[in-house]
Amino acid sequence: MIIQDRMTVTSQQQIAHNIFEMKLNGKLVGEITSPGQFVHIRVSDSFEPLLRRPISIASIDQDAGEMTIIYRAEGRGTTILSQRRAGDEVDVLGPLGNGFPVEETATGETAILIGGGIGVPPLYELSKQLTAKGVKCTHVLGFQSKDAVFYEEEFSKLGETHIVTVDGSRGTAGFVTTVMEELGNEFSTYYSCGPMPMLEAIEKMYAGKKGFLSFEQRMGCGIGACFACVCQTTEGSEKAYIKVCSDGPVFPAGVVAI
Amino acid sequence: MNRLSIELPGLSLKNPIMPASGCFGFGKEYGQLYDLSLLGAIMIKSTTLEMRLGNPTPRVAETASGMLNAIGLQNPGLKGVLEGELPWLEQFDVPIIANVAGTETADYVEVAKMISQAPNVKALELNISCPNVKCGGITFGTDPEIAKELTRAVKEVSSVPVYVKLSPNVTTIVEIAQAVEAGGADGITMINTLIGMRLDQKTGRPVIANGTGGLSGPAVKPVAIRMVYEVSKAVNIPIIGMGGVTEVADIIDFMSAGASAVAVGTANFVNPFVCPQIIEQLPAKLDELGINHISELIGRSHRL
Ligand SMILES: Cc1cc2nc3c(=O)[nH]c(=O)nc-3n(C[C@H](O)[C@H](O)[C@H](O)COP(=O)(O)OP(=O)(O)OC[C@H]3O[C@@H](n4cnc5c(N)ncnc54)[C@H](O)[C@@H]3O)c2cc1C
Ligand SMILES: Cc1cc2nc3c(=O)[nH]c(=O)nc-3n(C[C@H](O)[C@H](O)[C@H](O)COP(=O)(O)O)c2cc1C
Ligand code: FES
């Protein structure tokens, strides 16, 4: 169920250049059903900035009633969010959308998880849940440069992890596809989140494979009422259009026209 | 006695608060969050004869205390709304105001005729003011003669009272208001969004794919209040006011300016519980102002 919760910030840390990790405590955590779901955060109690900001859930700790979000402080809203300290309250609406289907990969099978920049966070909880059920995960994580890299160690603990940077200052130089080419097609499922050109390249490269992609779109309501976040579907899809916020953000490969 | 009840053509409102068209879909999403029977009424998303897929994305952009949108009237079409949306809303004790849009008179007439026969549709809201579609929409809302003729044509076929939604993107809004009154409108709803544009700092190009978008949110409230004030002095039909409402104090302002009821749009995105919260806070606000029944507020600004 979607709820509006005043969650308590339990920690806020800068973990890379302009990248913040925030832990939030509240009853909303108990409503989360799958990795890849997101929350809609009101960064200020005033109407400036006006709109909520959509941010993925990066990690969940049900016992502690705590979730982690990882975000880039870039524009007005996320910069205000980055100034919150432990003990502050934040207005959070969620959990929203449909996340990555963990059940699509069977125990003993392998999955490849590909993330780009701020698309990396939701893959962390996904990898935790997949590895917990005995899926072998390989991670390919792309960043701009070495100061933007985060969670390398956390992902490495869960499985083989390849870091790629555009300028080559850390890991492989180039794009995630550079590493993907070397890894080949010997896996059962792929899961990805990142910028549109990256998703497009991945879908092409893994044509015919089973995969799930998480999309981004500008949002208004975040719950399916305003039609701000719509994407066209490919020909032959059941629906003429889909809403990223409530039908997605995760879709099977081939559904969204990219 | 219900201190919040308001009687308008076709509408027995238990309170004068309702979500504005396009900001509440067809109710299902907000219906997951609270009981829709709490609302005075619901203005559903604009409905056109055929399904519309709307404009390319990005469709929204944030601005200072507001936002721009160019959704492009995306909706499932008349048949989709009659079969897939309105029946679900029948479980709630709440009158529906069906927003009707089109590109030519014949479309408006067809949609109005059919949708006004749905059992829970108690009034129509004629959208002659959408800034985000290429033809029709706003052209009907900027020429008084055309607005009057369209109102008349729709009145002829509608089984329920017809409210006309005015565009603020005109030189003299009073002229249009008087024209639709002469065309037989039972009421006016106002204002729709103000045409605006936001540019991307890096590229210099418009952020919204459509180029322009409609401005809404707290930023437009002073414009809306001024227009409701002017129109309410010039016509004898009731007004449902809107534009930038976020809290109970805004309801007092709109009603004082001359509105008989108030719609809440953009604020639903920021605070999904804004409508029931305002409704809950109204009685205490009336006490604070020493007002017995909410109708005493209507048009206070005009009294000497
Ligand atoms: C489902 C989903 C999950 C996301 N998860 C994450 C995450 O885990 N970590 C993270 O850092 N970012 C994530 N994003 C992107 C994040 O929403 C934007 O970076 C953020 O909204 C920008 O806000 P701002 O205040 O920095 O920028 P501003 O420039 O002030 O934003 C202005 C407006 O544009 C919108 N906007 C700007 N960029 C984007 C974008 N890329 N996507 C959607 N809306 C945007 C804002 O929400 C706001 O309404 C996600 C986006 C979506 C749709
Ligand atoms: C995302 C969005 C979609 C809208 N869609 C419609 C619509 O389909 N038909 C319509 O008559 N008005 C539409 N409007 C206008 C609102 O109903 C309202 O007139 C306007 O937003 C001003 O009120 P507000 O400031 O409270 O949002 C839309 C507004 C927004 C923000
Ligand atoms: S953001 Fe409103 S429908 Fe998706």
CSV table of N, CA and C in Angstrom, one decimal, chain A residues 1-4 40 42 44 46-53 74 76-77 91 93 217-232 240-243 246, chain B residues 22-26 29-30 32-33 45 51 53 57-67 71 74-76 202 207 216-218 246 266-267 269-273 277:
chain,number,residue,atom,x,y,z
A,1,MET,N,0.8,-1.2,0.0
A,1,MET,CA,0.0,0.0,0.0
A,1,MET,C,0.9,1.3,0.0
A,2,ILE,N,0.4,2.3,-0.7
A,2,ILE,CA,1.2,3.5,-0.8
A,2,ILE,C,0.8,4.3,0.5
A,3,ILE,N,1.8,4.8,1.2
A,3,ILE,CA,1.5,5.7,2.3
A,3,ILE,C,2.3,7.0,2.3
A,4,GLN,N,1.9,8.0,3.0
A,4,GLN,CA,2.7,9.2,3.1
A,4,GLN,C,3.2,9.1,4.5
A,40,HIS,N,8.7,9.1,-3.5
A,40,HIS,CA,8.6,10.4,-4.0
A,40,HIS,C,8.8,11.3,-2.8
A,42,ARG,N,9.4,14.9,-0.7
A,42,ARG,CA,9.1,16.3,-0.6
A,42,ARG,C,10.3,16.8,0.2
A,44,SER,N,11.1,19.9,1.0
A,44,SER,CA,10.9,21.0,1.9
A,44,SER,C,9.5,21.1,2.2
A,46,SER,N,7.8,23.7,2.4
A,46,SER,CA,7.2,24.9,1.8
A,46,SER,C,6.9,24.4,0.3
A,47,PHE,N,6.4,25.4,-0.5
A,47,PHE,CA,6.1,25.0,-1.9
A,47,PHE,C,7.2,25.4,-2.8
A,48,GLU,N,8.4,25.6,-2.3
A,48,GLU,CA,9.5,26.0,-3.1
A,48,GLU,C,10.7,25.2,-2.7
A,49,PRO,N,11.3,24.3,-3.5
A,49,PRO,CA,10.7,23.8,-4.8
A,49,PRO,C,9.4,23.1,-4.6
A,50,LEU,N,8.6,23.1,-5.6
A,50,LEU,CA,7.2,22.6,-5.6
A,50,LEU,C,7.1,21.1,-5.6
A,51,LEU,N,7.7,20.5,-6.6
A,51,LEU,CA,7.4,19.1,-6.8
A,51,LEU,C,8.2,18.1,-6.0
A,52,ARG,N,7.7,16.9,-5.7
A,52,ARG,CA,8.5,15.9,-5.1
A,52,ARG,C,9.5,15.4,-6.0
A,53,ARG,N,10.5,14.7,-5.5
A,53,ARG,CA,11.6,14.1,-6.3
A,53,ARG,C,11.6,12.6,-6.2
A,74,GLU,N,22.3,17.6,-7.2
A,74,GLU,CA,22.7,18.3,-8.4
A,74,GLU,C,21.8,19.6,-8.6
A,76,ARG,N,18.2,21.9,-7.5
A,76,ARG,CA,17.7,22.6,-6.3
A,76,ARG,C,17.2,21.7,-5.2
A,77,GLY,N,16.3,20.7,-5.7
A,77,GLY,CA,15.7,19.9,-4.7
A,77,GLY,C,16.6,18.9,-4.0
A,91,ASP,N,9.2,14.2,4.4
A,91,ASP,CA,7.9,13.7,4.0
A,91,ASP,C,8.1,12.8,2.7
A,93,LEU,N,6.5,9.8,0.2
A,93,LEU,CA,5.3,9.1,-0.4
A,93,LEU,C,5.8,7.8,-1.1
A,217,GLN,N,11.6,9.1,-16.0
A,217,GLN,CA,10.8,10.1,-16.7
A,217,GLN,C,10.4,11.2,-15.7
A,218,ARG,N,10.3,12.5,-16.2
A,218,ARG,CA,9.8,13.6,-15.3
A,218,ARG,C,8.4,13.2,-14.8
A,219,MET,N,8.2,13.5,-13.5
A,219,MET,CA,7.0,13.2,-12.9
A,219,MET,C,6.2,14.3,-12.2
A,220,GLY,N,4.9,14.2,-12.2
A,220,GLY,CA,4.1,15.1,-11.4
A,220,GLY,C,3.7,14.4,-10.1
A,221,CYS,N,2.6,13.6,-10.2
A,221,CYS,CA,2.0,13.0,-9.1
A,221,CYS,C,2.8,11.8,-8.5
A,222,GLY,N,3.4,11.0,-9.4
A,222,GLY,CA,4.1,9.8,-9.0
A,222,GLY,C,3.2,8.6,-8.7
A,223,ILE,N,1.9,8.8,-8.8
A,223,ILE,CA,1.0,7.6,-8.5
A,223,ILE,C,0.1,7.2,-9.7
A,224,GLY,N,0.3,7.8,-10.8
A,224,GLY,CA,-0.5,7.4,-12.0
A,224,GLY,C,-1.7,8.3,-12.4
A,225,ALA,N,-1.8,9.5,-11.8
A,225,ALA,CA,-3.0,10.3,-12.0
A,225,ALA,C,-2.9,11.4,-13.0
A,226,CYS,N,-1.6,11.8,-13.3
A,226,CYS,CA,-1.5,13.1,-14.1
A,226,CYS,C,-1.0,12.9,-15.5
A,227,PHE,N,-0.6,11.7,-15.9
A,227,PHE,CA,-0.1,11.4,-17.3
A,227,PHE,C,1.2,12.2,-17.6
A,228,ALA,N,2.0,12.6,-16.7
A,228,ALA,CA,3.2,13.3,-17.0
A,228,ALA,C,4.3,12.4,-17.5
A,229,CYS,N,4.3,11.1,-16.9
A,229,CYS,CA,5.5,10.3,-17.1
A,229,CYS,C,5.3,9.2,-18.1
A,230,VAL,N,4.5,9.4,-19.1
A,230,VAL,CA,4.1,8.4,-20.0
A,230,VAL,C,5.2,8.0,-21.0
A,231,CYS,N,5.3,6.8,-21.4
A,231,CYS,CA,6.2,6.4,-22.5
A,231,CYS,C,5.4,5.6,-23.6
A,232,GLN,N,5.8,5.8,-24.8
A,232,GLN,CA,5.1,5.0,-25.9
A,232,GLN,C,5.6,3.5,-25.8
A,240,ALA,N,-1.4,0.9,-25.3
A,240,ALA,CA,-0.9,1.8,-26.2
A,240,ALA,C,0.2,2.7,-25.6
A,241,TYR,N,0.2,2.9,-24.3
A,241,TYR,CA,1.2,3.7,-23.6
A,241,TYR,C,1.3,3.1,-22.2
A,242,ILE,N,2.4,3.5,-21.5
A,242,ILE,CA,2.5,3.1,-20.1
A,242,ILE,C,3.0,4.2,-19.3
A,243,LYS,N,2.7,4.2,-18.0
A,243,LYS,CA,3.1,5.2,-17.1
A,243,LYS,C,4.3,4.7,-16.3
A,246,SER,N,3.5,4.3,-12.3
A,246,SER,CA,2.6,3.3,-11.7
A,246,SER,C,2.6,1.9,-12.5
B,22,GLY,N,-7.7,16.9,-14.5
B,22,GLY,CA,-6.3,16.6,-15.0
B,22,GLY,C,-5.3,16.4,-13.9
B,23,CYS,N,-5.7,16.7,-12.6
B,23,CYS,CA,-4.8,16.5,-11.5
B,23,CYS,C,-5.2,15.4,-10.6
B,24,PHE,N,-6.2,14.6,-11.1
B,24,PHE,CA,-6.8,13.6,-10.2
B,24,PHE,C,-7.2,12.3,-11.0
B,25,GLY,N,-6.8,12.3,-12.3
B,25,GLY,CA,-7.1,11.2,-13.2
B,25,GLY,C,-8.6,11.0,-13.2
B,26,PHE,N,-9.0,9.7,-13.0
B,26,PHE,CA,-10.4,9.4,-12.8
B,26,PHE,C,-10.7,8.8,-11.4
B,29,GLU,N,-6.4,6.4,-8.4
B,29,GLU,CA,-5.1,6.5,-7.7
B,29,GLU,C,-5.3,7.1,-6.3
B,30,TYR,N,-6.0,8.2,-6.3
B,30,TYR,CA,-6.2,8.9,-5.0
B,30,TYR,C,-7.1,8.1,-4.1
B,32,GLN,N,-6.9,5.0,-3.6
B,32,GLN,CA,-6.1,4.1,-2.8
B,32,GLN,C,-5.7,4.7,-1.5
B,33,LEU,N,-5.7,6.1,-1.5
B,33,LEU,CA,-5.2,6.8,-0.3
B,33,LEU,C,-6.3,7.2,0.7
B,45,LYS,N,-10.6,14.0,-15.5
B,45,LYS,CA,-9.7,14.3,-16.6
B,45,LYS,C,-10.5,14.6,-17.9
B,51,MET,N,-9.8,8.2,-28.2
B,51,MET,CA,-8.6,8.2,-27.2
B,51,MET,C,-7.5,9.1,-27.8
B,53,LEU,N,-3.4,10.2,-27.2
B,53,LEU,CA,-2.1,9.7,-26.6
B,53,LEU,C,-1.3,10.9,-26.0
B,57,THR,N,7.2,13.6,-24.4
B,57,THR,CA,7.8,14.0,-23.1
B,57,THR,C,9.2,14.7,-23.3
B,58,PRO,N,9.7,15.4,-22.4
B,58,PRO,CA,9.1,15.8,-21.1
B,58,PRO,C,7.8,16.6,-21.2
B,59,ARG,N,6.9,16.3,-20.4
B,59,ARG,CA,5.6,17.0,-20.4
B,59,ARG,C,5.4,18.0,-19.2
B,60,VAL,N,6.3,17.9,-18.2
B,60,VAL,CA,6.2,18.8,-17.1
B,60,VAL,C,7.6,19.4,-16.8
B,61,ALA,N,7.6,20.6,-16.2
B,61,ALA,CA,8.8,21.3,-15.8
B,61,ALA,C,8.4,22.1,-14.5
B,62,GLU,N,9.3,22.0,-13.6
B,62,GLU,CA,9.1,22.8,-12.3
B,62,GLU,C,9.5,24.3,-12.6
B,63,THR,N,8.8,25.2,-12.0
B,63,THR,CA,9.1,26.6,-12.1
B,63,THR,C,9.0,27.2,-10.7
B,64,ALA,N,9.3,28.5,-10.5
B,64,ALA,CA,9.3,29.1,-9.2
B,64,ALA,C,7.9,29.0,-8.6
B,65,SER,N,7.7,28.3,-7.5
B,65,SER,CA,6.4,28.1,-6.9
B,65,SER,C,5.3,27.6,-7.9
B,66,GLY,N,5.7,26.9,-8.9
B,66,GLY,CA,4.7,26.4,-9.8
B,66,GLY,C,5.3,25.3,-10.7
B,67,MET,N,4.5,25.0,-11.7
B,67,MET,CA,5.0,24.0,-12.7
B,67,MET,C,4.3,24.3,-14.1
B,71,ILE,N,0.5,18.1,-21.1
B,71,ILE,CA,0.1,16.7,-21.2
B,71,ILE,C,-0.5,16.4,-22.6
B,74,GLN,N,-4.2,13.7,-22.8
B,74,GLN,CA,-4.2,12.3,-22.9
B,74,GLN,C,-5.4,11.7,-22.1
B,75,ASN,N,-6.2,10.9,-22.8
B,75,ASN,CA,-7.3,10.2,-22.1
B,75,ASN,C,-7.8,9.1,-22.9
B,76,PRO,N,-8.5,8.2,-22.3
B,76,PRO,CA,-8.9,6.9,-22.9
B,76,PRO,C,-10.1,7.1,-23.9
B,202,LYS,N,21.6,24.8,-20.1
B,202,LYS,CA,22.8,24.3,-20.9
B,202,LYS,C,22.5,24.5,-22.4
B,207,VAL,N,12.4,23.3,-22.1
B,207,VAL,CA,12.5,22.0,-21.4
B,207,VAL,C,11.4,21.1,-21.8
B,216,SER,N,0.7,26.4,-13.6
B,216,SER,CA,-0.2,26.2,-12.5
B,216,SER,C,0.6,26.2,-11.1
B,217,GLY,N,-0.2,26.1,-10.0
B,217,GLY,CA,0.5,26.1,-8.7
B,217,GLY,C,0.4,27.4,-8.1
B,218,PRO,N,1.0,27.5,-6.8
B,218,PRO,CA,0.9,28.8,-6.1
B,218,PRO,C,1.2,30.0,-6.8
B,246,THR,N,-3.4,25.7,-2.1
B,246,THR,CA,-2.7,24.7,-1.4
B,246,THR,C,-3.2,24.4,0.1
B,266,THR,N,-2.8,21.2,-8.9
B,266,THR,CA,-1.4,20.9,-8.7
B,266,THR,C,-1.0,20.4,-7.2
B,267,ALA,N,-1.7,21.0,-6.2
B,267,ALA,CA,-1.3,20.7,-4.8
B,267,ALA,C,-1.5,19.3,-4.5
B,269,PHE,N,-0.4,16.8,-6.2
B,269,PHE,CA,0.9,16.2,-6.5
B,269,PHE,C,1.9,16.3,-5.3
B,270,VAL,N,1.8,17.4,-4.7
B,270,VAL,CA,2.7,17.8,-3.6
B,270,VAL,C,2.3,17.1,-2.3
B,271,ASN,N,1.0,17.3,-2.0
B,271,ASN,CA,0.4,16.7,-0.8
B,271,ASN,C,-0.9,15.9,-1.2
B,272,PRO,N,-0.8,14.6,-1.4
B,272,PRO,CA,-1.9,13.8,-1.9
B,272,PRO,C,-3.2,13.9,-1.1
B,273,PHE,N,-3.0,14.3,0.2
B,273,PHE,CA,-4.1,14.4,1.1
B,273,PHE,C,-4.7,15.8,1.2
B,277,GLN,N,-7.7,17.2,3.9
B,277,GLN,CA,-7.1,18.0,5.0
B,277,GLN,C,-7.8,19.4,5.0
